[in-house]
mmCIF file of C-alpha atoms and ligand atoms in Angstrom:
data_model
loop_
_atom_site.group_PDB
_atom_site.id
_atom_site.type_symbol
_atom_site.label_atom_id
_atom_site.label_comp_id
_atom_site.label_asym_id
_atom_site.label_seq_id
_atom_site.Cartn_x
_atom_site.Cartn_y
_atom_site.Cartn_z
ATOM 1 C CA UNK A 17 67.556 -65.252 18.290
ATOM 2 C CA UNK A 18 67.310 -66.727 20.917
ATOM 3 C CA UNK A 19 66.957 -70.934 20.923
ATOM 4 C CA UNK A 20 62.475 -71.099 22.200
ATOM 5 C CA UNK A 21 63.135 -72.260 25.923
ATOM 6 C CA UNK A 22 61.124 -75.203 27.032
ATOM 7 C CA UNK A 23 59.002 -74.827 29.851
ATOM 8 C CA UNK A 24 61.543 -76.814 32.096
ATOM 9 C CA UNK A 25 65.168 -74.220 30.604
ATOM 10 C CA UNK A 26 65.981 -76.983 27.972
ATOM 11 C CA UNK A 27 67.515 -75.686 24.866
ATOM 12 C CA UNK A 28 64.393 -76.609 22.530
ATOM 13 C CA UNK A 29 65.080 -76.626 19.161
ATOM 14 C CA UNK A 30 64.289 -73.265 17.512
ATOM 15 C CA UNK A 31 62.060 -73.576 14.880
ATOM 16 C CA UNK A 32 63.453 -73.027 11.018
ATOM 17 C CA UNK A 33 62.095 -71.430 8.791
ATOM 18 C CA UNK A 34 62.422 -72.551 5.129
ATOM 19 C CA UNK A 35 62.687 -71.899 2.458
ATOM 20 C CA UNK A 36 61.903 -72.393 -1.705
ATOM 21 C CA UNK A 37 64.156 -71.006 -4.601
ATOM 22 C CA UNK A 38 61.283 -71.868 -7.189
ATOM 23 C CA UNK A 39 62.983 -73.395 -10.504
ATOM 24 C CA UNK A 40 61.388 -69.816 -12.561
ATOM 25 C CA UNK A 41 63.850 -68.209 -10.553
ATOM 26 C CA UNK A 42 67.344 -69.786 -10.600
ATOM 27 C CA UNK A 43 67.684 -71.225 -13.613
ATOM 28 C CA UNK A 44 66.111 -69.954 -17.587
ATOM 29 C CA UNK A 45 63.023 -71.921 -17.365
ATOM 30 C CA UNK A 46 63.098 -72.022 -20.856
ATOM 31 C CA UNK A 47 66.779 -73.443 -21.706
ATOM 32 C CA UNK A 48 67.646 -76.645 -20.791
ATOM 33 C CA UNK A 49 69.887 -76.709 -17.605
ATOM 34 C CA UNK A 50 70.836 -73.043 -17.445
ATOM 35 C CA UNK A 51 71.414 -71.234 -14.279
ATOM 36 C CA UNK A 52 69.851 -67.648 -13.957
ATOM 37 C CA UNK A 53 73.274 -66.521 -12.280
ATOM 38 C CA UNK A 54 72.047 -63.287 -11.060
ATOM 39 C CA UNK A 55 68.948 -64.420 -10.024
ATOM 40 C CA UNK A 56 70.502 -67.265 -7.970
ATOM 41 C CA UNK A 57 74.036 -65.154 -6.630
ATOM 42 C CA UNK A 58 71.293 -62.197 -5.819
ATOM 43 C CA UNK A 59 69.147 -65.179 -3.991
ATOM 44 C CA UNK A 60 72.044 -66.989 -2.065
ATOM 45 C CA UNK A 61 73.005 -63.007 -0.933
ATOM 46 C CA UNK A 62 69.972 -62.604 1.020
ATOM 47 C CA UNK A 63 70.337 -66.083 2.608
ATOM 48 C CA UNK A 64 74.041 -65.862 3.776
ATOM 49 C CA UNK A 65 73.229 -62.098 4.810
ATOM 50 C CA UNK A 66 70.745 -62.900 7.111
ATOM 51 C CA UNK A 67 72.075 -65.834 8.143
ATOM 52 C CA UNK A 68 75.576 -63.526 8.948
ATOM 53 C CA UNK A 69 72.524 -60.106 11.033
ATOM 54 C CA UNK A 70 70.727 -63.330 12.424
ATOM 55 C CA UNK A 71 67.624 -62.162 11.773
ATOM 56 C CA UNK A 72 67.372 -66.183 10.550
ATOM 57 C CA UNK A 73 69.080 -68.523 12.642
ATOM 58 C CA UNK A 74 67.911 -71.961 11.491
ATOM 59 C CA UNK A 75 67.050 -72.479 8.068
ATOM 60 C CA UNK A 76 66.451 -75.538 5.284
ATOM 61 C CA UNK A 77 66.641 -73.949 1.411
ATOM 62 C CA UNK A 78 64.149 -76.253 -1.054
ATOM 63 C CA UNK A 79 64.978 -75.336 -4.256
ATOM 64 C CA UNK A 80 62.739 -76.922 -7.758
ATOM 65 C CA UNK A 81 63.716 -78.217 -10.975
ATOM 66 C CA UNK A 82 63.818 -75.181 -13.469
ATOM 67 C CA UNK A 83 65.006 -76.216 -16.598
ATOM 68 C CA UNK A 84 66.818 -78.734 -14.962
ATOM 69 C CA UNK A 85 63.986 -80.451 -13.683
ATOM 70 C CA UNK A 86 61.155 -80.292 -15.361
ATOM 71 C CA UNK A 87 62.515 -81.336 -19.268
ATOM 72 C CA UNK A 88 64.590 -84.552 -18.409
ATOM 73 C CA UNK A 89 61.054 -85.144 -16.481
ATOM 74 C CA UNK A 90 58.537 -84.369 -19.446
ATOM 75 C CA UNK A 91 60.393 -85.971 -21.613
ATOM 76 C CA UNK A 92 60.140 -88.984 -19.820
ATOM 77 C CA UNK A 93 57.333 -88.188 -19.220
ATOM 78 C CA UNK A 94 56.684 -88.797 -15.649
ATOM 79 C CA UNK A 95 55.263 -86.339 -13.389
ATOM 80 C CA UNK A 96 54.932 -86.017 -10.326
ATOM 81 C CA UNK A 97 51.406 -88.922 -10.525
ATOM 82 C CA UNK A 98 53.139 -90.920 -14.246
ATOM 83 C CA UNK A 99 56.388 -93.020 -12.832
ATOM 84 C CA UNK A 100 58.572 -94.664 -14.427
ATOM 85 C CA UNK A 101 60.244 -97.719 -14.150
ATOM 86 C CA UNK A 102 63.783 -96.462 -16.559
ATOM 87 C CA UNK A 103 67.281 -96.259 -14.766
ATOM 88 C CA UNK A 104 68.239 -94.083 -17.827
ATOM 89 C CA UNK A 105 65.344 -91.728 -16.584
ATOM 90 C CA UNK A 106 65.220 -91.256 -13.103
ATOM 91 C CA UNK A 107 69.127 -91.024 -13.882
ATOM 92 C CA UNK A 108 68.332 -88.009 -16.364
ATOM 93 C CA UNK A 109 66.325 -86.376 -13.678
ATOM 94 C CA UNK A 110 68.116 -86.928 -10.988
ATOM 95 C CA UNK A 111 71.599 -85.995 -12.320
ATOM 96 C CA UNK A 112 70.161 -82.749 -13.322
ATOM 97 C CA UNK A 113 68.906 -81.637 -9.730
ATOM 98 C CA UNK A 114 72.116 -82.620 -8.337
ATOM 99 C CA UNK A 115 74.208 -80.785 -10.452
ATOM 100 C CA UNK A 116 71.903 -77.931 -10.384
ATOM 101 C CA UNK A 117 71.869 -78.598 -6.365
ATOM 102 C CA UNK A 118 75.119 -78.752 -6.326
ATOM 103 C CA UNK A 119 75.417 -75.324 -7.988
ATOM 104 C CA UNK A 120 73.541 -73.808 -5.590
ATOM 105 C CA UNK A 121 75.892 -75.586 -2.845
ATOM 106 C CA UNK A 122 78.913 -73.653 -3.941
ATOM 107 C CA UNK A 123 77.244 -70.053 -4.386
ATOM 108 C CA UNK A 124 75.580 -70.587 -0.782
ATOM 109 C CA UNK A 125 79.408 -71.891 0.373
ATOM 110 C CA UNK A 126 81.465 -69.420 -1.670
ATOM 111 C CA UNK A 127 79.293 -66.530 1.028
ATOM 112 C CA UNK A 128 80.595 -68.225 3.860
ATOM 113 C CA UNK A 129 76.710 -70.369 4.132
ATOM 114 C CA UNK A 130 77.030 -73.733 5.536
ATOM 115 C CA UNK A 131 75.486 -75.977 3.389
ATOM 116 C CA UNK A 132 74.648 -79.501 3.221
ATOM 117 C CA UNK A 133 72.809 -81.571 0.316
ATOM 118 C CA UNK A 134 69.770 -82.999 1.126
ATOM 119 C CA UNK A 135 68.933 -85.695 -1.881
ATOM 120 C CA UNK A 136 65.280 -87.155 -2.012
ATOM 121 C CA UNK A 137 66.027 -89.763 -3.660
ATOM 122 C CA UNK A 138 67.737 -91.465 -1.135
ATOM 123 C CA UNK A 139 65.666 -90.660 1.495
ATOM 124 C CA UNK A 140 62.234 -90.501 0.634
ATOM 125 C CA UNK A 141 58.844 -92.396 -1.236
ATOM 126 C CA UNK A 142 55.293 -92.716 -2.008
ATOM 127 C CA UNK A 143 55.086 -95.940 -0.182
ATOM 128 C CA UNK A 144 51.207 -96.150 -1.294
ATOM 129 C CA UNK A 145 52.134 -94.459 -4.443
ATOM 130 C CA UNK A 146 49.418 -91.740 -4.276
ATOM 131 C CA UNK A 147 50.427 -88.812 -5.939
ATOM 132 C CA UNK A 148 50.618 -86.258 -2.186
ATOM 133 C CA UNK A 149 51.236 -89.789 -0.689
ATOM 134 C CA UNK A 150 55.290 -89.610 0.117
ATOM 135 C CA UNK A 151 57.389 -90.532 3.568
ATOM 136 C CA UNK A 152 60.463 -87.623 3.822
ATOM 137 C CA UNK A 153 61.917 -88.746 7.345
ATOM 138 C CA UNK A 154 63.356 -85.919 8.416
ATOM 139 C CA UNK A 155 66.015 -87.053 11.190
ATOM 140 C CA UNK A 156 68.602 -86.052 8.925
ATOM 141 C CA UNK A 157 67.771 -82.727 8.231
ATOM 142 C CA UNK A 158 66.220 -82.389 11.778
ATOM 143 C CA UNK A 159 70.415 -82.845 12.530
ATOM 144 C CA UNK A 160 72.182 -80.703 10.449
ATOM 145 C CA UNK A 161 69.759 -78.640 11.675
ATOM 146 C CA UNK A 162 71.118 -79.071 15.011
ATOM 147 C CA UNK A 163 74.278 -79.002 14.097
ATOM 148 C CA UNK A 164 74.321 -75.246 12.829
ATOM 149 C CA UNK A 165 73.924 -76.834 8.684
ATOM 150 C CA UNK A 166 71.831 -75.630 6.519
ATOM 151 C CA UNK A 167 70.086 -78.285 4.468
ATOM 152 C CA UNK A 168 69.178 -77.821 0.978
ATOM 153 C CA UNK A 169 67.157 -80.140 -0.711
ATOM 154 C CA UNK A 170 65.650 -79.777 -3.511
ATOM 155 C CA UNK A 171 62.426 -81.373 -6.424
ATOM 156 C CA UNK A 172 63.708 -84.870 -7.506
ATOM 157 C CA UNK A 173 62.636 -88.508 -8.443
ATOM 158 C CA UNK A 174 60.661 -90.916 -5.612
ATOM 159 C CA UNK A 175 60.391 -93.953 -5.266
ATOM 160 C CA UNK A 176 56.828 -94.419 -5.976
ATOM 161 C CA UNK A 177 54.397 -98.621 -5.011
ATOM 162 C CA UNK A 178 53.437 -100.073 -8.095
ATOM 163 C CA UNK A 179 55.222 -96.577 -10.178
ATOM 164 C CA UNK A 180 58.726 -97.442 -10.080
ATOM 165 C CA UNK A 181 60.377 -93.474 -9.658
ATOM 166 C CA UNK A 182 57.046 -90.455 -9.751
ATOM 167 C CA UNK A 183 58.870 -86.668 -9.119
ATOM 168 C CA UNK A 184 58.554 -85.614 -5.552
ATOM 169 C CA UNK A 185 57.987 -81.447 -6.260
ATOM 170 C CA UNK A 186 60.508 -78.479 -4.133
ATOM 171 C CA UNK A 187 56.263 -78.439 -2.883
ATOM 172 C CA UNK A 188 55.534 -81.256 -1.566
ATOM 173 C CA UNK A 189 58.948 -81.012 0.093
ATOM 174 C CA UNK A 190 58.774 -78.055 1.807
ATOM 175 C CA UNK A 191 55.107 -79.233 3.269
ATOM 176 C CA UNK A 192 56.738 -82.490 4.426
ATOM 177 C CA UNK A 193 59.936 -80.436 5.989
ATOM 178 C CA UNK A 194 57.337 -77.539 7.262
ATOM 179 C CA UNK A 195 55.272 -79.628 8.812
ATOM 180 C CA UNK A 196 57.410 -82.256 10.101
ATOM 181 C CA UNK A 197 60.161 -79.487 11.642
ATOM 182 C CA UNK A 198 57.095 -77.651 13.257
ATOM 183 C CA UNK A 199 58.937 -74.659 10.644
ATOM 184 C CA UNK A 200 58.398 -71.315 12.421
ATOM 185 C CA UNK A 201 57.762 -69.678 8.354
ATOM 186 C CA UNK A 202 57.430 -71.418 5.540
ATOM 187 C CA UNK A 203 58.398 -68.569 1.621
ATOM 188 C CA UNK A 204 58.312 -69.604 -1.425
ATOM 189 C CA UNK A 205 60.200 -68.010 -3.267
ATOM 190 C CA UNK A 206 60.158 -67.294 -7.327
ATOM 191 C CA UNK A 207 59.097 -65.175 -10.206
ATOM 192 C CA UNK A 208 55.832 -63.698 -9.760
ATOM 193 C CA UNK A 209 55.620 -61.350 -6.734
ATOM 194 C CA UNK A 210 52.684 -63.219 -4.852
ATOM 195 C CA UNK A 211 49.541 -65.344 -5.420
ATOM 196 C CA UNK A 212 47.788 -63.030 -8.506
ATOM 197 C CA UNK A 213 43.924 -61.874 -8.485
ATOM 198 C CA UNK A 214 42.656 -62.096 -12.126
ATOM 199 C CA UNK A 215 43.433 -58.537 -13.205
ATOM 200 C CA UNK A 216 47.395 -59.642 -12.600
ATOM 201 C CA UNK A 217 47.294 -58.205 -8.984
ATOM 202 C CA UNK A 218 49.141 -59.621 -5.893
ATOM 203 C CA UNK A 219 46.510 -60.867 -3.823
ATOM 204 C CA UNK A 220 47.664 -60.505 -0.249
ATOM 205 C CA UNK A 221 46.213 -62.765 1.935
ATOM 206 C CA UNK A 222 44.639 -65.867 1.444
ATOM 207 C CA UNK A 223 42.052 -68.397 4.256
ATOM 208 C CA UNK A 224 40.860 -70.613 1.653
ATOM 209 C CA UNK A 225 41.526 -72.138 -1.550
ATOM 210 C CA UNK A 226 37.867 -71.960 -3.188
ATOM 211 C CA UNK A 227 37.925 -67.349 -2.723
ATOM 212 C CA UNK A 228 40.350 -67.881 -5.112
ATOM 213 C CA UNK A 229 40.307 -70.382 -6.988
ATOM 214 C CA UNK A 230 38.874 -69.007 -10.315
ATOM 215 C CA UNK A 231 42.375 -67.258 -10.918
ATOM 216 C CA UNK A 232 44.959 -69.772 -9.858
ATOM 217 C CA UNK A 233 45.489 -70.986 -13.783
ATOM 218 C CA UNK A 234 48.271 -73.639 -14.260
ATOM 219 C CA UNK A 235 51.277 -72.545 -15.104
ATOM 220 C CA UNK A 236 52.769 -71.700 -18.713
ATOM 221 C CA UNK A 237 55.622 -72.968 -18.925
ATOM 222 C CA UNK A 238 56.564 -76.330 -19.361
ATOM 223 C CA UNK A 239 55.724 -77.937 -15.223
ATOM 224 C CA UNK A 240 54.887 -81.207 -14.786
ATOM 225 C CA UNK A 241 54.230 -80.504 -10.406
ATOM 226 C CA UNK A 242 51.254 -78.406 -10.767
ATOM 227 C CA UNK A 243 52.059 -74.449 -11.390
ATOM 228 C CA UNK A 244 50.319 -72.086 -8.687
ATOM 229 C CA UNK A 245 47.323 -73.853 -7.289
ATOM 230 C CA UNK A 246 48.866 -76.778 -6.236
ATOM 231 C CA UNK A 247 51.326 -74.720 -4.046
ATOM 232 C CA UNK A 248 48.159 -72.751 -2.965
ATOM 233 C CA UNK A 249 46.856 -75.262 -1.687
ATOM 234 C CA UNK A 250 49.875 -77.502 -0.120
ATOM 235 C CA UNK A 251 50.614 -74.082 1.669
ATOM 236 C CA UNK A 252 47.138 -73.337 3.023
ATOM 237 C CA UNK A 253 47.381 -76.901 5.195
ATOM 238 C CA UNK A 254 50.211 -75.922 6.691
ATOM 239 C CA UNK A 255 50.213 -74.244 10.588
ATOM 240 C CA UNK A 256 52.858 -72.331 9.882
ATOM 241 C CA UNK A 257 52.258 -68.710 7.873
ATOM 242 C CA UNK A 258 54.158 -69.035 4.199
ATOM 243 C CA UNK A 259 54.565 -66.221 2.163
ATOM 244 C CA UNK A 260 54.795 -66.291 -2.109
ATOM 245 C CA UNK A 261 57.044 -63.589 -3.639
ATOM 246 C CA UNK A 262 59.087 -62.074 -5.885
ATOM 247 C CA UNK A 263 62.685 -61.480 -6.059
ATOM 248 C CA UNK A 264 62.177 -58.471 -4.604
ATOM 249 C CA UNK A 265 60.741 -59.854 -1.389
ATOM 250 C CA UNK A 266 62.802 -62.494 -0.244
ATOM 251 C CA UNK A 267 65.361 -59.359 1.968
ATOM 252 C CA UNK A 268 61.880 -59.039 3.438
ATOM 253 C CA UNK A 269 60.996 -62.353 4.207
ATOM 254 C CA UNK A 270 64.411 -63.091 5.848
ATOM 255 C CA UNK A 271 63.851 -60.928 7.618
ATOM 256 C CA UNK A 272 60.641 -61.835 9.363
ATOM 257 C CA UNK A 273 58.581 -59.548 7.037
ATOM 258 C CA UNK A 274 55.523 -59.715 5.082
ATOM 259 C CA UNK A 275 56.305 -60.788 1.327
ATOM 260 C CA UNK A 276 54.266 -60.848 -1.123
ATOM 261 C CA UNK A 277 50.756 -63.042 -0.659
ATOM 262 C CA UNK A 278 50.041 -64.422 3.263
ATOM 263 C CA UNK A 279 48.531 -68.169 3.170
ATOM 264 C CA UNK A 280 47.928 -69.191 6.442
HETATM 265 C C1 IPE B 8 60.288 -80.290 -9.737
HETATM 266 O O1 IPE B 8 60.461 -79.313 -8.462
HETATM 267 C C2 IPE B 8 61.635 -81.092 -9.924
HETATM 268 C C3 IPE B 8 61.531 -82.106 -11.180
HETATM 269 C C4 IPE B 8 61.343 -81.794 -12.061
HETATM 270 C C5 IPE B 8 62.839 -83.376 -10.943
HETATM 271 P P1 IPE B 8 59.351 -77.890 -8.264
HETATM 272 O O2 IPE B 8 58.248 -78.932 -9.334
HETATM 273 O O3 IPE B 8 59.645 -77.494 -7.054
HETATM 274 O O4 IPE B 8 60.286 -77.494 -9.849
HETATM 275 P P2 IPE B 8 59.763 -75.556 -9.730
HETATM 276 O O5 IPE B 8 59.876 -74.787 -8.533
HETATM 277 O O6 IPE B 8 58.473 -75.707 -10.390
HETATM 278 O O7 IPE B 8 60.405 -75.463 -11.117
#
């Protein structure tokens, strides 16, 4: 894959691919702080292969919380809208999420993927204190990309005006990264094979929320950040095409092919 060229022949940074690995995919969501080792290994294999083969040249990975983040967040009553001023609560969520982040990084390093962590708690804020409001400076992530690294972000706590610390979901991070870095494609890989209609079939393409609103219910496991409906709303707002798919779709997505539900 060659970098995009500007009109004057200068190298422009190639638009990255932004990939979220859902917490439900890489952890056992119903058992606190437990990895789904097989699923995480398979996802890391697919990422390493795509980078080695050059079907993806610039990649940002975001992972969700699964059984590392959500249990702590809900225990402390913290969500994307409800905050805490208790440092022990902040540390419980952040420590669990950085442990998961480390587990993801270790497996990527085992496969020679030049992955480096980016911890949103240290970087981002909700200066207006509102859900959906997120200030995520992208200079470090963009520079890491230009220097050949694969930044790996994660759902985390986020400093929030008048609320203390709330949760920032991986989906919010994906949206900010995709918009701010001008992503080429966005992928959200989870345990479902796409966005499902009322009969449980994958909806191939979504271009408006109203058309699918009825089919989108809440996540059935503990999920402090909104489930599929919130994901679809956020992904619809992006310029880049987004795909929601299951583990079986990851290789196709990374090859630049269709996977699961296309949202744009
Ligand atoms: C939640 O992130 C992060 C925390 C609870 C700290 P996500 O909402 O993106 O996580 P998953 O993918 O649904 O598990």
